[in-house]
Amino acid sequence: MNLTVPISYNDPFVERLYQDIGALIVDQSGDVGDIESRLLTLSNANSVSVRSYRERNGSLGIPDSAFRGISLFHFRDITPVQRFLTSGTSKRGRGYADYSARGLDLMRQSIVTKARKYVFKVLDKPAVFRIVPESQAAQGVIMAWGMQLLSDEFGDPSNSACVVDRTGVNFRRLEQGLNRAIAAQQPVVLIGGSFAYVTLCEELAKRKCRFELPTGSCVLDAGGYKGRSRVLKAGEFRQMLCTTFTINESQCINLFGMTELASQLYDSAVTELGPGGERPKRGHLSTRVWVRDVWDWHPVNKGSGLVEIADLCIIDRPHVFFTGDWGVSSDEGVAIIGRVQDTETRGCTLSFEEVSLP
């Protein structure tokens, strides 16, 4: 294929790739190497900047800073159906990721498949309460969109709800829903932003309010603190949840996701691998995660480095990139332990500033 000629969205090449990625997600079948090769062909053909970057840096992923202020959307011949914005907490400003209809559907498949494996498992229509705004009220926020998808897909429609409104957490709605589930011994799945749980649990403690969630319940958090609440170490955070909802630590699940990703990484073990008690996350057939040494960029099997992810569920932009996080790697996976500060990579043989698009 001629890499100097862009591949259009309606080209059969893209439809076949979409179908094959879908089979990889749902059926766990397909040639991973072939799919990855075609994704590289697509991004090289449709982005001169990406092709130039790879010619200079080989297999190194695109840095997350590349998504700030420019579009890396592959398909200039169509209008994206959805745009999600980053939180804007980094000094580089707010970025975004555009999605085609196929790309959005692949993300939907990936979210549902992985949540079924790591969160909902054998639960049959649990009560799902979202500690995030409604997706319509938070346009462009991928966490709100994704968590509403989980509620719609897995939750009991008669006792699942968003418990965040314009004024913040609606405690009355939350308490009523939780009490109904507890009375019926219906498993509960709480899903929300990490910072929101801190605010929620602190307020419930002031009210001297605790809940004893039914067997099979769990609490899922994502997104970190983003300067919007008190910052806790991962172990302290889980203890806070255990105290408030009378659960054990194995029922606390952390999810790592990014606006630029179509997939998510979940805690894969209860081992406390990171210095703050962060647990390891393991990749899947369609999503791989590893860390690279900051001096010579070689992959680190055991030790710390910069987190890099290859997400084969992404069809709309480059699928391999640095997340901008520090990680610790072990046989059990990679614990993501914090954001990289601009000054932290200076002095390396190849700095983060040098690993950037022209």
XYZ file of C-alpha atoms in Angstrom:
358
model
C 0.000 0.000 0.000
C 1.233 3.493 -0.925
C 1.921 5.240 2.395
C 1.887 8.683 0.786
C -1.810 8.333 -0.164
C -4.272 8.696 2.745
C -6.678 5.815 3.352
C -10.268 7.044 3.331
C -12.800 6.087 5.990
C -14.914 4.263 3.384
C -12.004 2.222 2.039
C -12.608 -1.554 2.448
C -9.252 -1.661 4.271
C -10.807 0.284 7.172
C -14.016 -1.795 7.271
C -12.037 -5.050 7.393
C -9.802 -3.667 10.121
C -12.848 -2.575 12.137
C -14.413 -6.026 11.839
C -11.194 -7.805 12.810
C -10.643 -5.585 15.857
C -14.225 -6.247 16.955
C -13.619 -9.999 16.757
C -10.427 -9.572 18.776
C -12.322 -7.702 21.512
C -15.435 -9.843 21.774
C -14.316 -13.304 20.650
C -10.633 -13.070 21.608
C -9.835 -14.285 18.114
C -7.617 -12.900 15.391
C -4.027 -12.263 14.412
C -2.753 -9.610 16.826
C 0.418 -8.985 14.848
C -1.486 -8.527 11.601
C -3.975 -6.110 13.192
C -1.158 -4.082 14.711
C 0.660 -3.969 11.369
C -2.466 -2.647 9.654
C -2.999 -0.015 12.355
C 0.563 1.195 11.796
C -0.042 1.279 8.047
C -3.183 3.357 8.576
C -1.567 5.945 10.843
C 1.549 6.225 8.676
C -0.550 6.731 5.545
C -2.923 9.263 7.113
C -0.507 11.422 9.118
C 2.715 12.882 7.769
C 3.668 13.986 11.290
C 3.211 10.519 12.747
C 5.145 8.927 9.880
C 7.986 11.421 10.369
C 7.999 10.800 14.117
C 8.311 7.041 13.616
C 11.108 7.470 11.099
C 13.066 9.353 13.782
C 12.088 7.361 16.869
C 11.353 3.845 15.650
C 8.888 1.900 17.763
C 8.550 4.508 20.544
C 4.952 5.492 21.199
C 3.531 8.956 20.584
C 3.738 11.126 23.741
C 0.405 12.134 25.266
C 1.443 15.790 24.819
C 0.932 15.322 21.055
C -2.823 15.324 21.628
C -2.781 18.867 23.062
C -4.050 21.459 20.630
C -3.905 19.416 17.418
C -6.009 16.646 15.934
C -4.437 13.278 15.169
C -7.740 12.014 13.757
C -6.979 9.721 10.829
C -9.944 10.439 8.589
C -10.008 13.900 7.063
C -12.764 12.811 4.648
C -15.427 12.563 7.372
C -16.645 14.578 10.354
C -16.067 12.899 13.732
C -19.250 11.783 15.478
C -17.859 12.421 18.970
C -15.130 14.493 20.597
C -13.930 13.834 24.128
C -11.823 16.384 26.000
C -8.991 15.747 28.441
C -9.247 17.132 31.958
C -6.804 19.955 31.264
C -4.931 19.449 34.520
C -1.519 19.247 32.811
C 0.503 22.366 32.092
C 0.298 21.575 28.385
C -3.372 22.505 28.296
C -6.498 20.640 27.311
C -6.388 18.036 24.575
C -9.029 16.023 22.793
C -9.676 12.794 20.932
C -12.078 12.563 17.995
C -14.053 9.423 17.208
C -15.613 8.061 14.049
C -18.726 5.852 14.256
C -16.527 2.747 13.949
C -14.033 4.023 16.495
C -16.780 4.843 18.998
C -18.314 1.398 18.562
C -14.953 -0.314 19.137
C -14.527 1.669 22.349
C -18.038 0.678 23.428
C -17.249 -2.998 22.799
C -13.958 -2.731 24.667
C -15.473 -0.979 27.703
C -18.309 -3.497 28.018
C -16.138 -6.585 27.493
C -13.484 -5.593 30.020
C -15.997 -4.372 32.618
C -17.800 -7.701 32.394
C -14.529 -9.514 33.059
C -13.172 -7.375 35.881
C -16.194 -5.758 37.566
C -19.614 -7.237 36.862
C -18.541 -10.852 36.295
C -21.533 -13.054 37.236
C -23.660 -10.259 38.704
C -27.192 -10.210 37.307
C -28.532 -6.659 37.111
C -26.957 -5.125 40.235
C -27.895 -1.658 41.459
C -25.411 0.689 39.783
C -24.904 4.166 41.213
C -22.759 6.667 39.319
C -20.773 9.281 41.258
C -20.344 11.259 38.041
C -22.659 13.655 36.172
C -25.067 12.467 33.491
C -23.284 12.255 30.156
C -25.681 14.802 28.621
C -24.780 17.270 31.373
C -21.063 16.636 30.897
C -20.649 16.749 27.129
C -17.189 15.684 26.025
C -16.298 13.981 29.341
C -15.365 10.407 28.555
C -15.760 9.187 32.145
C -19.395 10.311 32.256
C -20.068 8.670 28.882
C -18.341 5.412 29.764
C -19.904 5.041 33.206
C -23.380 5.686 31.848
C -22.691 2.960 29.292
C -21.822 0.535 32.096
C -24.981 1.419 34.011
C -27.160 1.000 30.922
C -25.497 -2.283 29.969
C -25.289 -4.016 33.353
C -27.445 -2.154 35.880
C -30.946 -2.836 37.174
C -32.976 -0.032 35.546
C -35.407 0.025 38.474
C -32.658 0.758 41.013
C -29.690 2.353 39.222
C -29.078 6.063 39.015
C -26.714 8.963 38.597
C -26.428 10.565 42.025
C -24.678 13.762 40.903
C -26.648 16.837 39.896
C -25.849 20.521 39.387
C -25.236 21.051 43.098
C -22.987 18.011 43.563
C -23.770 14.639 45.118
C -27.486 14.136 45.763
C -27.134 12.371 49.109
C -30.856 11.726 49.477
C -30.993 9.916 46.149
C -27.890 7.897 46.983
C -29.097 6.912 50.452
C -32.518 5.888 49.189
C -31.049 3.763 46.407
C -28.482 2.087 48.644
C -31.072 1.383 51.346
C -33.406 -0.230 48.786
C -30.579 -2.465 47.562
C -29.500 -3.383 51.088
C -33.082 -4.238 52.108
C -33.401 -6.515 49.066
C -29.814 -7.810 49.439
C -29.198 -6.697 45.872
C -25.487 -6.344 44.999
C -24.382 -2.750 44.489
C -21.761 -1.428 42.087
C -20.626 2.116 42.807
C -18.711 3.785 39.960
C -17.197 7.248 39.954
C -14.225 9.560 39.953
C -11.612 9.055 42.655
C -11.855 12.655 43.868
C -15.661 12.356 44.117
C -15.364 9.425 46.523
C -13.148 11.460 48.839
C -15.726 14.246 49.016
C -18.564 11.718 49.363
C -16.959 9.675 52.125
C -15.916 12.749 54.085
C -19.469 14.088 53.996
C -20.967 10.737 54.971
C -18.527 10.568 57.908
C -19.718 14.005 59.074
C -23.275 12.691 58.935
C -22.188 9.563 60.823
C -23.592 7.536 57.949
C -22.208 4.152 56.933
C -23.585 1.411 54.730
C -23.205 -2.358 54.774
C -23.284 -3.289 51.115
C -24.675 -6.724 50.185
C -22.494 -9.666 49.203
C -21.128 -9.322 45.686
C -20.947 -5.523 45.793
C -17.906 -3.546 44.694
C -16.665 0.015 44.337
C -14.955 1.163 41.122
C -12.941 4.390 40.972
C -11.083 6.111 38.155
C -9.488 9.379 37.155
C -7.367 10.339 40.160
C -7.802 13.552 42.129
C -7.053 16.307 39.592
C -6.645 18.885 42.356
C -10.334 18.615 43.279
C -10.075 16.860 46.632
C -7.684 15.782 49.336
C -5.061 13.426 47.873
C -4.803 9.982 49.431
C -2.391 7.139 48.879
C -4.023 4.203 47.118
C -4.008 2.077 50.258
C -5.541 4.871 52.331
C -8.188 5.412 49.667
C -9.248 1.762 49.769
C -9.409 1.823 53.563
C -11.710 4.852 53.394
C -14.050 2.972 51.033
C -13.976 -0.134 53.211
C -14.947 1.880 56.282
C -17.770 3.773 54.569
C -19.339 0.832 52.735
C -18.340 -2.132 54.982
C -16.521 -4.024 52.270
C -13.078 -5.580 52.074
C -10.196 -4.323 49.946
C -10.680 -6.985 47.296
C -14.016 -5.285 46.511
C -12.247 -1.993 45.698
C -11.266 -1.787 42.029
C -9.281 0.968 40.360
C -9.569 1.639 36.648
C -6.983 3.445 34.546
C -8.332 5.140 31.460
C -7.510 8.122 29.277
C -9.436 10.233 26.816
C -6.975 9.077 24.153
C -7.527 5.374 24.947
C -10.376 3.197 23.714
C -9.668 0.591 26.414
C -9.181 0.574 30.156
C -6.820 -1.183 32.528
C -8.144 -2.672 35.768
C -6.428 -3.885 38.929
C -5.285 -7.405 38.104
C -4.079 -8.412 41.574
C -4.420 -7.251 45.187
C -0.631 -6.951 45.529
C 0.506 -3.486 46.621
C 3.235 -2.878 44.070
C 3.598 0.923 44.050
C 4.951 3.090 46.891
C 1.453 4.336 47.737
C -0.115 0.905 47.627
C -0.937 1.032 43.905
C -1.898 -2.334 42.471
C -0.623 -3.823 39.200
C -2.670 -3.644 36.021
C -2.248 -6.203 33.291
C -2.879 -5.865 29.594
C -5.166 -7.994 27.455
C -5.025 -9.557 24.019
C -6.130 -6.218 22.558
C -4.291 -3.925 24.988
C -0.679 -4.120 26.186
C 1.027 -2.049 28.858
C 4.700 -1.829 29.802
C 7.255 0.690 31.071
C 10.383 2.055 29.410
C 13.616 3.162 30.995
C 14.011 6.950 30.865
C 17.692 6.776 29.893
C 17.773 4.468 26.888
C 14.050 3.678 26.360
C 14.416 -0.090 26.619
C 11.404 -1.968 28.089
C 11.716 -2.666 31.826
C 10.401 -6.046 32.981
C 10.935 -5.344 36.676
C 11.409 -1.789 37.898
C 10.205 1.734 37.229
C 9.929 3.832 34.101
C 7.529 5.647 31.800
C 4.236 3.946 31.008
C 3.582 3.040 27.373
C 0.377 1.453 26.056
C -0.574 -0.221 22.784
C -4.365 -0.203 22.419
C -5.446 -2.208 19.365
C -9.034 -1.007 19.878
C -8.083 2.447 18.545
C -8.763 2.935 14.848
C -9.057 6.754 14.692
C -5.546 7.837 15.747
C -2.129 6.354 16.631
C -2.620 3.371 18.914
C 0.761 3.295 20.726
C 1.672 6.145 23.042
C 3.250 7.219 26.295
C 0.580 8.064 28.860
C 2.645 10.666 30.732
C 2.741 8.493 33.874
C 5.362 6.759 35.961
C 4.906 3.030 36.411
C 6.420 0.091 38.258
C 6.578 -3.184 36.356
C 6.515 -6.717 37.771
C 5.435 -10.213 36.769
C 1.897 -9.290 37.862
C 1.613 -6.228 35.663
C 2.283 -2.493 35.832
C 1.322 -0.261 38.756
C 0.698 3.307 37.625
C 2.046 5.508 40.384
C 1.749 9.134 39.285
C 2.015 11.737 36.562
C 5.342 12.722 35.064
C 6.378 16.289 35.794
C 8.115 18.173 32.960
C 11.326 18.512 34.955
C 11.531 14.848 35.908
C 12.875 13.600 32.579
C 15.563 16.244 32.111
C 19.061 14.815 31.955
C 17.913 11.647 30.213
C 19.561 10.699 26.959
C 16.244 11.416 25.259
C 13.930 13.809 27.095
C 10.171 13.937 26.876
C 10.476 17.236 25.017
C 12.543 15.499 22.325
C 10.009 12.691 22.013
C 7.446 14.964 20.396
C 5.779 15.579 17.099
C 7.194 18.338 14.880
